PDB file of C-alpha atoms in Angstrom:
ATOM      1  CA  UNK A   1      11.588  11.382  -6.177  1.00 93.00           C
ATOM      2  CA  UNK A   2      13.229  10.734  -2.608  1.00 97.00           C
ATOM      3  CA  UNK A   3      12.827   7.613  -0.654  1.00 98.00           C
ATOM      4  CA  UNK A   4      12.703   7.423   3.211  1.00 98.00           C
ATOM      5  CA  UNK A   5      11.655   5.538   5.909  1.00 98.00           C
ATOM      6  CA  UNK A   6       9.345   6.293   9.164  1.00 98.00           C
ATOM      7  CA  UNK A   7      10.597   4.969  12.432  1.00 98.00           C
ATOM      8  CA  UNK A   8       7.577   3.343  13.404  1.00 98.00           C
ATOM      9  CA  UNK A   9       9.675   0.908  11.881  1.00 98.00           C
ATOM     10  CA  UNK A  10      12.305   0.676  13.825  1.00 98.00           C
ATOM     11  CA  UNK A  11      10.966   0.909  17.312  1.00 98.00           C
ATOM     12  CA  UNK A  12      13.886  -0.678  19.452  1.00 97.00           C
ATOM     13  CA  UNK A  13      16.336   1.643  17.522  1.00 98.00           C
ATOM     14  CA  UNK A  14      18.565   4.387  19.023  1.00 98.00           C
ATOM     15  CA  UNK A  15      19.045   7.645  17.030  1.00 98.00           C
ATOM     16  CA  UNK A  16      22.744   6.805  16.047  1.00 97.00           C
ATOM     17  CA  UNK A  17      21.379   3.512  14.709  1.00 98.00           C
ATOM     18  CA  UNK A  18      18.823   5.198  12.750  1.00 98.00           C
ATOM     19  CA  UNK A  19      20.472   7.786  10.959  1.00 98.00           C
ATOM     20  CA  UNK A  20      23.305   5.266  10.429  1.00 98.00           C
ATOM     21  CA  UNK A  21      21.170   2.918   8.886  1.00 98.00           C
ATOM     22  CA  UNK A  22      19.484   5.655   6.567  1.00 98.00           C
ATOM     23  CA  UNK A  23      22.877   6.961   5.449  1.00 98.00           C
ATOM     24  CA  UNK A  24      24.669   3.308   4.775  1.00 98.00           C
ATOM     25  CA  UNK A  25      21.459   1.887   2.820  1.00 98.00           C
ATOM     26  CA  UNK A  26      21.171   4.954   0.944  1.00 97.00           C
ATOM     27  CA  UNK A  27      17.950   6.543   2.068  1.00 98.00           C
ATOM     28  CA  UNK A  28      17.096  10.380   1.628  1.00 98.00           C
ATOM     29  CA  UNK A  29      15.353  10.864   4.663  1.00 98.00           C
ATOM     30  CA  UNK A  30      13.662   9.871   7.994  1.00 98.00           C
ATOM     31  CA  UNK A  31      10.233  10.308   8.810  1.00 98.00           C
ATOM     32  CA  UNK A  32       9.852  10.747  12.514  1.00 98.00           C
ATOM     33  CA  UNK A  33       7.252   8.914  14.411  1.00 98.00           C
ATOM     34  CA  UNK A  34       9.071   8.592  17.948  1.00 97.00           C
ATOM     35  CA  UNK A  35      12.036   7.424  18.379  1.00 98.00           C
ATOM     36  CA  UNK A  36      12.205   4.585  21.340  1.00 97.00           C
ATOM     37  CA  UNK A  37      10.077   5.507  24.222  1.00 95.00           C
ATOM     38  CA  UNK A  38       9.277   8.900  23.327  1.00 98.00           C
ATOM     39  CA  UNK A  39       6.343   9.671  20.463  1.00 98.00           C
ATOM     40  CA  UNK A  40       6.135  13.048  20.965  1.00 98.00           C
ATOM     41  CA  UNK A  41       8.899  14.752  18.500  1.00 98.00           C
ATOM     42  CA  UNK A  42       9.315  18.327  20.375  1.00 98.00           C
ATOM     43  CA  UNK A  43      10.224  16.243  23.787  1.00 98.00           C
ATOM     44  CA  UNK A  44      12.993  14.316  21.896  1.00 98.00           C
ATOM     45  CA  UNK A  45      16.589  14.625  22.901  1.00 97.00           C
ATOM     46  CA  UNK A  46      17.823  15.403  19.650  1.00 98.00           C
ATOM     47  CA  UNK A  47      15.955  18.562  18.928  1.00 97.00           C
ATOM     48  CA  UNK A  48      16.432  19.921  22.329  1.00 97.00           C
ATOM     49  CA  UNK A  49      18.640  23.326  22.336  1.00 94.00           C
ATOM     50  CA  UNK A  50      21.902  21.740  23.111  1.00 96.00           C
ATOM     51  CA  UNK A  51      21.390  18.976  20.773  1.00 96.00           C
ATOM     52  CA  UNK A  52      19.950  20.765  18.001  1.00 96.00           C
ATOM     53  CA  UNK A  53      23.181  22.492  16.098  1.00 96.00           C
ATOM     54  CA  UNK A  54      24.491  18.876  16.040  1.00 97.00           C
ATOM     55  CA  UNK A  55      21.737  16.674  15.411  1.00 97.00           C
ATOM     56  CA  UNK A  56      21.281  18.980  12.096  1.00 97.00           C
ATOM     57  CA  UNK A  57      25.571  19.726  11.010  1.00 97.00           C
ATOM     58  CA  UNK A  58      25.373  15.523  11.383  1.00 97.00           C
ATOM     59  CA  UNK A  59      22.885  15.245   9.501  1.00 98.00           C
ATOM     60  CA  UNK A  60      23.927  17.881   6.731  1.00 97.00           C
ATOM     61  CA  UNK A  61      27.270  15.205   6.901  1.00 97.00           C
ATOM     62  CA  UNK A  62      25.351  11.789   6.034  1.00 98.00           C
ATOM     63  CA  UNK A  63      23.493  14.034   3.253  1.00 98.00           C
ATOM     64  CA  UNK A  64      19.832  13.078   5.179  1.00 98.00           C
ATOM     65  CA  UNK A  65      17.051  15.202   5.635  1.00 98.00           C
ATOM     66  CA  UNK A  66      14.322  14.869   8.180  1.00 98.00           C
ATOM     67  CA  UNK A  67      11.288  14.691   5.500  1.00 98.00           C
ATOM     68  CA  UNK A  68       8.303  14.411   7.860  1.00 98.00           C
ATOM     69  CA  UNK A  69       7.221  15.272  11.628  1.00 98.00           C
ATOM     70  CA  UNK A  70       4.306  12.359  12.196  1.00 98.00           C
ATOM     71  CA  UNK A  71       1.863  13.457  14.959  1.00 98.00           C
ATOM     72  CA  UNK A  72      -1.118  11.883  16.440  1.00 97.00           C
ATOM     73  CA  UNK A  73      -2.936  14.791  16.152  1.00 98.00           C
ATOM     74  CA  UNK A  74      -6.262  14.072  16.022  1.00 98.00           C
ATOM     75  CA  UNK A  75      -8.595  17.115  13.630  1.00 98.00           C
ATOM     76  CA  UNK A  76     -11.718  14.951  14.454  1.00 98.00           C
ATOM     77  CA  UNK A  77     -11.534  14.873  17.745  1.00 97.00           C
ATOM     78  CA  UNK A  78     -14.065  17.451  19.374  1.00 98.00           C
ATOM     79  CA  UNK A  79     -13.611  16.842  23.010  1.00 97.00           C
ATOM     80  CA  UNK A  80      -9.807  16.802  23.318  1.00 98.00           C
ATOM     81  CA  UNK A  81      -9.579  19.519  20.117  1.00 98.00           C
ATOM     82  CA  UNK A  82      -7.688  22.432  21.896  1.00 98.00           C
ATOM     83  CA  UNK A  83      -5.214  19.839  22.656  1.00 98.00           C
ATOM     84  CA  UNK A  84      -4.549  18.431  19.393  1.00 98.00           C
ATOM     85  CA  UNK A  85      -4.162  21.754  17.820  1.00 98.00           C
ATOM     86  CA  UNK A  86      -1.540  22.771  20.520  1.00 98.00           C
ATOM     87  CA  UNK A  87       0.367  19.620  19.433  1.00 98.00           C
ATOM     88  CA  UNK A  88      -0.087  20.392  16.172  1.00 98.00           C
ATOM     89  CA  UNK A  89       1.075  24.281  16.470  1.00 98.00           C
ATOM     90  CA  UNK A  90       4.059  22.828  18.071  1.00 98.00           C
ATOM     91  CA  UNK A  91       5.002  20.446  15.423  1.00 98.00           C
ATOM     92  CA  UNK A  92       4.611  23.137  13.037  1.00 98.00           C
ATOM     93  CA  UNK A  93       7.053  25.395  14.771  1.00 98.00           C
ATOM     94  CA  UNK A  94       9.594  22.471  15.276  1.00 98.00           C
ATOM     95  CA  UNK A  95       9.277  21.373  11.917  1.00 98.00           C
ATOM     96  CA  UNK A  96      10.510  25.917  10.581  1.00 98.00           C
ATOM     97  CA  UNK A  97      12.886  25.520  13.520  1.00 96.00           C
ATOM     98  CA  UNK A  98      14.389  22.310  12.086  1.00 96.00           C
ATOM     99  CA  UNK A  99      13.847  23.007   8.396  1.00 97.00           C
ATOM    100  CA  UNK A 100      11.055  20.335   8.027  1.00 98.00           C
ATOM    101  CA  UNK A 101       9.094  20.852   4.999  1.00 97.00           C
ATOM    102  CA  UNK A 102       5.769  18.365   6.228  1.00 98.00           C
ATOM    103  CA  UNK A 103       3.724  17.409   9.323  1.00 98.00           C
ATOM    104  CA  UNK A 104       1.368  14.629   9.129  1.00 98.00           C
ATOM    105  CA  UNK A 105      -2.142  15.313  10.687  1.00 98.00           C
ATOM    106  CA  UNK A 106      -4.949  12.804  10.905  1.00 98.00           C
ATOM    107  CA  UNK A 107      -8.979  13.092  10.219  1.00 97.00           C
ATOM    108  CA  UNK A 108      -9.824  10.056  11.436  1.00 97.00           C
ATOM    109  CA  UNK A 109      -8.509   7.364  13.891  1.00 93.00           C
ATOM    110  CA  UNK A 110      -7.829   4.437  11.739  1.00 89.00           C
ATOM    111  CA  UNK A 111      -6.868   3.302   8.537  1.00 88.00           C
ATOM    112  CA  UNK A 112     -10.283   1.909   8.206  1.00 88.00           C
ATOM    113  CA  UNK A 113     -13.215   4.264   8.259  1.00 87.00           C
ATOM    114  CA  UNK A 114     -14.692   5.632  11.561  1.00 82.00           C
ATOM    115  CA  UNK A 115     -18.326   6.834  11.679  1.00 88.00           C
ATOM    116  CA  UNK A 116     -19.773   9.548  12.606  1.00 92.00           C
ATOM    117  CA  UNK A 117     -16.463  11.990  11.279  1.00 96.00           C
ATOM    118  CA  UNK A 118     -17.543  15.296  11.188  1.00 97.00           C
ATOM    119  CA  UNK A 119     -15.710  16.564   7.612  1.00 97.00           C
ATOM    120  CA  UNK A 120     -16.544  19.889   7.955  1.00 98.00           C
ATOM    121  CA  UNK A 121     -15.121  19.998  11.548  1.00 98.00           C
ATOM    122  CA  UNK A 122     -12.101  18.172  10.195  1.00 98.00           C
ATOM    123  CA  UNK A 123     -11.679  20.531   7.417  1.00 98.00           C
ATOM    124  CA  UNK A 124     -12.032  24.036   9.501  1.00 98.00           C
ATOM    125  CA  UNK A 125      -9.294  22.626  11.742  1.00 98.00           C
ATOM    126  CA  UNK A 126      -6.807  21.941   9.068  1.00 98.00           C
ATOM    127  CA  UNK A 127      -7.591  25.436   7.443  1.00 98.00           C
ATOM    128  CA  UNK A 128      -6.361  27.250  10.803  1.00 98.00           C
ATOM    129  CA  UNK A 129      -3.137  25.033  11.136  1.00 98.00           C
ATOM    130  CA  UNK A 130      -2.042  25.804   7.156  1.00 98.00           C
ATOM    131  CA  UNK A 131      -2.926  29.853   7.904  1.00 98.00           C
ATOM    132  CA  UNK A 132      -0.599  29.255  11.163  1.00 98.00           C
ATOM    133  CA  UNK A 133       2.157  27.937   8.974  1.00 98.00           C
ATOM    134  CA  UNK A 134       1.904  29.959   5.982  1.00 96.00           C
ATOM    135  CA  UNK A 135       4.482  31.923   6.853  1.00 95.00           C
ATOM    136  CA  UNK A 136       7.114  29.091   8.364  1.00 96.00           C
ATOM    137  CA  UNK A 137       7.469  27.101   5.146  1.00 95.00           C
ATOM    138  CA  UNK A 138       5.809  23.749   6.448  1.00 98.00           C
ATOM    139  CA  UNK A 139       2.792  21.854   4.786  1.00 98.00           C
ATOM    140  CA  UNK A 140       0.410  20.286   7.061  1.00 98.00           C
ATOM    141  CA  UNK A 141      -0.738  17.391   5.448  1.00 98.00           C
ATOM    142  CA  UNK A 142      -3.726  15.336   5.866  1.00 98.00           C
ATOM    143  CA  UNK A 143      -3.488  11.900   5.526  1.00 98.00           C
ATOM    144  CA  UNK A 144      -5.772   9.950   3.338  1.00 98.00           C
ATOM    145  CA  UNK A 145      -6.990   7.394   6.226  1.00 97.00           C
ATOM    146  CA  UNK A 146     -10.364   5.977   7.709  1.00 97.00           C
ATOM    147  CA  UNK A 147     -13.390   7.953   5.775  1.00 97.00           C
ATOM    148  CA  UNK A 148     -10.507  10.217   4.069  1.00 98.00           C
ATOM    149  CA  UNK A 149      -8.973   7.426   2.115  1.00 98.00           C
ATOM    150  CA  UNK A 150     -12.366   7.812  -0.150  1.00 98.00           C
ATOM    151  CA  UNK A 151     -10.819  10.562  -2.596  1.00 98.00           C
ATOM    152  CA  UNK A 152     -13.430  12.010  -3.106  1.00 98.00           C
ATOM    153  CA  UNK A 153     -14.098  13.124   0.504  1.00 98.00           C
ATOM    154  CA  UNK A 154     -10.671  14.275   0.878  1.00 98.00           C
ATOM    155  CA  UNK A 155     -10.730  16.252  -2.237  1.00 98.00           C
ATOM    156  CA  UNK A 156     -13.592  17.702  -1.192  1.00 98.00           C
ATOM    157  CA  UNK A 157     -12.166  19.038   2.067  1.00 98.00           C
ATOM    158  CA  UNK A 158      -9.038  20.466   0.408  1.00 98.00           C
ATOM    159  CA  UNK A 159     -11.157  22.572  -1.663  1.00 98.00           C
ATOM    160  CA  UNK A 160     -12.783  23.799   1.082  1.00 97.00           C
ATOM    161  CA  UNK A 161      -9.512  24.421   3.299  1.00 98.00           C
ATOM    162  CA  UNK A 162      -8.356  26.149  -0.208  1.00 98.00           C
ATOM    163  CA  UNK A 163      -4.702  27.152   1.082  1.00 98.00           C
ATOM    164  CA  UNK A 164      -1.652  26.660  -0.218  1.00 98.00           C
ATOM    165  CA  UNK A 165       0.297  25.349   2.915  1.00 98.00           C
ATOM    166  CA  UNK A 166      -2.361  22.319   2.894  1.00 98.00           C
ATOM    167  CA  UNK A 167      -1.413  19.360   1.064  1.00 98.00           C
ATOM    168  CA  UNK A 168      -2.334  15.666   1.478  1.00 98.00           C
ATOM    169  CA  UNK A 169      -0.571  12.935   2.339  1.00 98.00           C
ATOM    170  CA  UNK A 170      -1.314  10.020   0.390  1.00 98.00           C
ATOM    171  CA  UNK A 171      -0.809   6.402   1.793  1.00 98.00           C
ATOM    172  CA  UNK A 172      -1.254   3.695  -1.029  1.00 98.00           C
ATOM    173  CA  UNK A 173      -2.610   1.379   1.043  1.00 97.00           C
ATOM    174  CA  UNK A 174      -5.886   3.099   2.446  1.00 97.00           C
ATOM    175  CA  UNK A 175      -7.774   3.777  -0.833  1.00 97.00           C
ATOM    176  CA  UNK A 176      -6.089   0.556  -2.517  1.00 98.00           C
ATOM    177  CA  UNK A 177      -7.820  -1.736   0.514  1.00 96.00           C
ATOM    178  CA  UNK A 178     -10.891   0.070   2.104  1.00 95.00           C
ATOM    179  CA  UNK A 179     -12.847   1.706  -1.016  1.00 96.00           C
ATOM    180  CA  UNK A 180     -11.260  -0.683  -4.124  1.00 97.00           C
ATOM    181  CA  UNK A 181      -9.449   2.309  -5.948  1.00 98.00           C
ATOM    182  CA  UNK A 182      -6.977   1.732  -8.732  1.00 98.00           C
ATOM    183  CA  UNK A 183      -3.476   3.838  -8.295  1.00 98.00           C
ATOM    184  CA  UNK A 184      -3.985   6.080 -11.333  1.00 98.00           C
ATOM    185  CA  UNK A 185      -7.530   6.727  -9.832  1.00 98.00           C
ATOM    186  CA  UNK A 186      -6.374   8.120  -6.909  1.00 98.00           C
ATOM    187  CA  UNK A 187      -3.219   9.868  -8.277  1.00 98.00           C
ATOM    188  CA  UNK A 188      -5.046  11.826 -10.565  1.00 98.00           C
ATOM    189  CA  UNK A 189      -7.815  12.490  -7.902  1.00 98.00           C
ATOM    190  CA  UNK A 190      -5.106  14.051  -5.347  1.00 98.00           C
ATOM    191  CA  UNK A 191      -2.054  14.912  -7.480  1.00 98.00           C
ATOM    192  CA  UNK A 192      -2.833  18.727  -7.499  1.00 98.00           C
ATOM    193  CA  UNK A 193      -2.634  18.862  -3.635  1.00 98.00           C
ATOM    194  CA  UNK A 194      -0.150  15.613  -3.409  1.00 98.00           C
ATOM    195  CA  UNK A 195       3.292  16.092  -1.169  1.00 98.00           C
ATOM    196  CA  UNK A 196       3.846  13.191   0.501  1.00 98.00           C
ATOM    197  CA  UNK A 197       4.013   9.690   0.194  1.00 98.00           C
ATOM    198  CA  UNK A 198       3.039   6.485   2.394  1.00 98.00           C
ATOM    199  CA  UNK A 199       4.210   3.021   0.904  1.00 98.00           C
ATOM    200  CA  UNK A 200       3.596  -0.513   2.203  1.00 97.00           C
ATOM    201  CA  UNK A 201       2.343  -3.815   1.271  1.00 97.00           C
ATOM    202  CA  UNK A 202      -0.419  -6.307   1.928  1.00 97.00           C
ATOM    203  CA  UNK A 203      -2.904  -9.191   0.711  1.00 97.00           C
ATOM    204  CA  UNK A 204      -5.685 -10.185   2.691  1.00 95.00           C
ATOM    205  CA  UNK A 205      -5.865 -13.587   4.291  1.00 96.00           C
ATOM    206  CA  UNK A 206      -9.335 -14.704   5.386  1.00 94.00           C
ATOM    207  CA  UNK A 207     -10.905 -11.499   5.317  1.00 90.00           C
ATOM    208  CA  UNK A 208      -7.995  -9.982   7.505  1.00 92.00           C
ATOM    209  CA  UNK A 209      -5.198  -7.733   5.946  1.00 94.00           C
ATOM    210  CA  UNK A 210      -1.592  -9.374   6.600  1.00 96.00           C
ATOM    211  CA  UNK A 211       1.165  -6.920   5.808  1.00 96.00           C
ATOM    212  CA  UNK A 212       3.870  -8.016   3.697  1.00 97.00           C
ATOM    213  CA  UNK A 213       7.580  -6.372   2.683  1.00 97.00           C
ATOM    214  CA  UNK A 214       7.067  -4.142   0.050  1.00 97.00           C
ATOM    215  CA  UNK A 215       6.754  -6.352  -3.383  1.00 95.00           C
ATOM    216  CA  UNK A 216       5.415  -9.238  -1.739  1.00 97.00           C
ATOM    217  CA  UNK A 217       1.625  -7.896  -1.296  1.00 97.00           C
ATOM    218  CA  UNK A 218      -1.111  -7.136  -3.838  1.00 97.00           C
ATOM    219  CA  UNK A 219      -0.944  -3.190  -3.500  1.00 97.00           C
ATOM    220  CA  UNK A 220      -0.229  -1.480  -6.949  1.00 97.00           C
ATOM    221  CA  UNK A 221       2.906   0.336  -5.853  1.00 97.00           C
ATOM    222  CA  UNK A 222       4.586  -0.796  -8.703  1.00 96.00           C
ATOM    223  CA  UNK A 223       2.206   1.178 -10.682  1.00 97.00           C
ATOM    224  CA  UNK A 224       2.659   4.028  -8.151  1.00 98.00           C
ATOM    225  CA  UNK A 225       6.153   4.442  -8.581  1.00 97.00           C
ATOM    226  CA  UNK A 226       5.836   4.361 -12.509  1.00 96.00           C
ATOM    227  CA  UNK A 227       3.320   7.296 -12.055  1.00 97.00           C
ATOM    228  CA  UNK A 228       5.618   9.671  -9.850  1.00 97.00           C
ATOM    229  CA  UNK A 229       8.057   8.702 -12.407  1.00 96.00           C
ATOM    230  CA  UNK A 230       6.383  10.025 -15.240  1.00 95.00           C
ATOM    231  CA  UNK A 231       5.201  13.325 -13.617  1.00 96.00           C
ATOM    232  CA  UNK A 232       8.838  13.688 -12.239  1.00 96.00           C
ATOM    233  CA  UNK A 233       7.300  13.908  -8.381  1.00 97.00           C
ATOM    234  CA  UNK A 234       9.711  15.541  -6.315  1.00 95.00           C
ATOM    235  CA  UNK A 235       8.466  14.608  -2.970  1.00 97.00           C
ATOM    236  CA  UNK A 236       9.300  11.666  -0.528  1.00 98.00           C
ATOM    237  CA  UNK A 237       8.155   8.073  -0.907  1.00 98.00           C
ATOM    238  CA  UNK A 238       8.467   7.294   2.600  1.00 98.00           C
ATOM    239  CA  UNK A 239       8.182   3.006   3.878  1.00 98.00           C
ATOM    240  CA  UNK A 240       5.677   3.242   6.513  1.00 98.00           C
ATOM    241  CA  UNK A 241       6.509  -0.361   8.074  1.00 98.00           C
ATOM    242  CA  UNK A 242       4.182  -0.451  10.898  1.00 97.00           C
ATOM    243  CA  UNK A 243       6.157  -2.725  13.736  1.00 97.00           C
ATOM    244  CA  UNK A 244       5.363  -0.413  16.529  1.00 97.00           C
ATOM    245  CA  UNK A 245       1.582  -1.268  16.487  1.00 95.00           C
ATOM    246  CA  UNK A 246       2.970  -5.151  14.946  1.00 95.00           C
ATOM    247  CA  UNK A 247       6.050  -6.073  16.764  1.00 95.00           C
ATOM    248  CA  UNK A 248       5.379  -9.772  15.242  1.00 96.00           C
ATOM    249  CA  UNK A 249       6.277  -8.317  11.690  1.00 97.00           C
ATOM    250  CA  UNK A 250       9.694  -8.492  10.201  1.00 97.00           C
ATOM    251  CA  UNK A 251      12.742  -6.673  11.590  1.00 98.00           C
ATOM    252  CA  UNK A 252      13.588  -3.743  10.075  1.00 98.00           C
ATOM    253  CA  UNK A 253      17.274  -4.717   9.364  1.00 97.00           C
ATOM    254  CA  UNK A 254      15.589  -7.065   6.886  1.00 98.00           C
ATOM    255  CA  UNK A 255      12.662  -4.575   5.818  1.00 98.00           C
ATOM    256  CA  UNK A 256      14.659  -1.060   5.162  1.00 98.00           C
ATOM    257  CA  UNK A 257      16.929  -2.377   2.526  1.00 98.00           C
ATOM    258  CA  UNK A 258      14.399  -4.514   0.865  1.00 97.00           C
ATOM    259  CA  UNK A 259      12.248  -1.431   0.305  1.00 98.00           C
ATOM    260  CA  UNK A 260      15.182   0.366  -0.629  1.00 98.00           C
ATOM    261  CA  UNK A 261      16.152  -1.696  -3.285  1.00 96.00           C
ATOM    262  CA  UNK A 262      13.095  -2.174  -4.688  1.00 96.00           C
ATOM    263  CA  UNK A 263      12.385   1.520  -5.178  1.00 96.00           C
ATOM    264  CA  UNK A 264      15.476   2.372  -6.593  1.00 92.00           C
ATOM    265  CA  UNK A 265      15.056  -0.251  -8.886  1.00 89.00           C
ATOM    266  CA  UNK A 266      11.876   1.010  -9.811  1.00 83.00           C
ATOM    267  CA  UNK A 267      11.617   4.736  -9.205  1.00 66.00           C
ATOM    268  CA  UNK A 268      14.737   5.833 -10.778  1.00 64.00           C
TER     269      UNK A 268
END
């Protein structure tokens, strides 16, 4: 098991400060979700030609790897479609460029369930992005959010998709909050197509869900951790602290080595 962190987290932070913060607390990886201004990862600075060689030779130095490329590709989305699945082609070739082994893709808009998601829809689009990467060593993983987080819908569309460079992405909160499903539940549900790993935490206050530093919610990630443990997971458990969309929550100077403490102390 490897631990990282996405940098939704960290919004205000520079690159330097990121990868120096991942490398001092003792982090495995960075999940990238923008850095700064810029959300789109193939338009950062640091994967541009003349920045590539030594973005990678300093990270090969701090022993990091980059363990996700998060887009905001949208698979549901029928009237902006060809444009998502441009973005997504181009995350996909970043991520073999790079040596990325995941992009994140979503099936729905929010963690929450949408309506009127057309599954099927959802599902052909994800089949054509894993036959695109089959050969470029990247997953393209679909996250369990909105009507996905119900396992059983996004079980069903991975047997449909039925390729090998498909996994799922599975965020502990979404199933935990929006359809009342226990951890082993859900692990046992997705663990044959299971790469990747969101972790927060949360308790609801007054029918509204609060988020809270990892240990100080209700979510069973305790009982997530022991899980991966047992089956010897060999994926990322990555802290998806959402301060971008929250800036009133916790800095991340606080939040990163909290979580990284925590997980170490349990998932080791």
């Amino acid at each position: 098991m490897k631990f990282a962190f996405s940098t939704l987290g960290c919004p205000e932070w520079t690159w330097g400060e990121i990868k120096s913060a991942a490398a001092d607390l003792g982090f495995d990886g960075v999940e990238i979700r923008g850095i700064r201004g810029e959300m789109y990862a193939p338009n950062l600075a640091i994967f541009q030609p003349e920045q590539l060689l030594p973005t990678l030779a300093e990270l090969h130095r701090l022993s990091l790897s980059i363990s996700c490329l998060t887009t905001a590709c949208f698979l549901f989305d029928k009237e902006n479609i060809e444009k998502h699945m441009a973005d997504a082609r181009a995350y996909i070739d970043l991520a073999a460029r790079i040596g990325v082994p995941n992009i994140r893709l979503l099936g729905d808009a929010a963690p929450e369930a949408g309506e009127g998601i057309d599954v099927d829809f959802v599902a052909a689009n994800l089949k054509e992005l894993a036959q695109y990467a089959a050969d470029k060593r990247v997953y393209v993983l679909l996250e369990n959010n909105g009507v996905f987080a119900d396992s059983k819908v996004i079980v069903d569309v991975m047997q449909k998709v039925n390729h090998p460079s498909a996994g799922i992405l599975w965020d502990v909160h979404h199933p935990f909050r929006y359809f009342g499903e226990s951890a082993e539940y859900t692990y046992e549900m997705v663990k044959p197509w299971l790469r990747y790993i969101h972790m927060k935490d949360s308790i609801m206050v007054d029918g509204k869900c609060v988020y809270r530093m990892v240990g100080d919610g209700d979510e069973p990630n305790l009982e997530v951790l022991r899980l991966l443990k047992r089956d010897r997971f060999n994926g990322y458990v990555s802290l998806e602290w959402v301060k971008r969309w929250n800036r009133e929550l916790t800095e991340p100077g606080i939040v990163f080595p909290r979580f990284i403490s925590y997980v170490r102390r349990y998932g080791k």
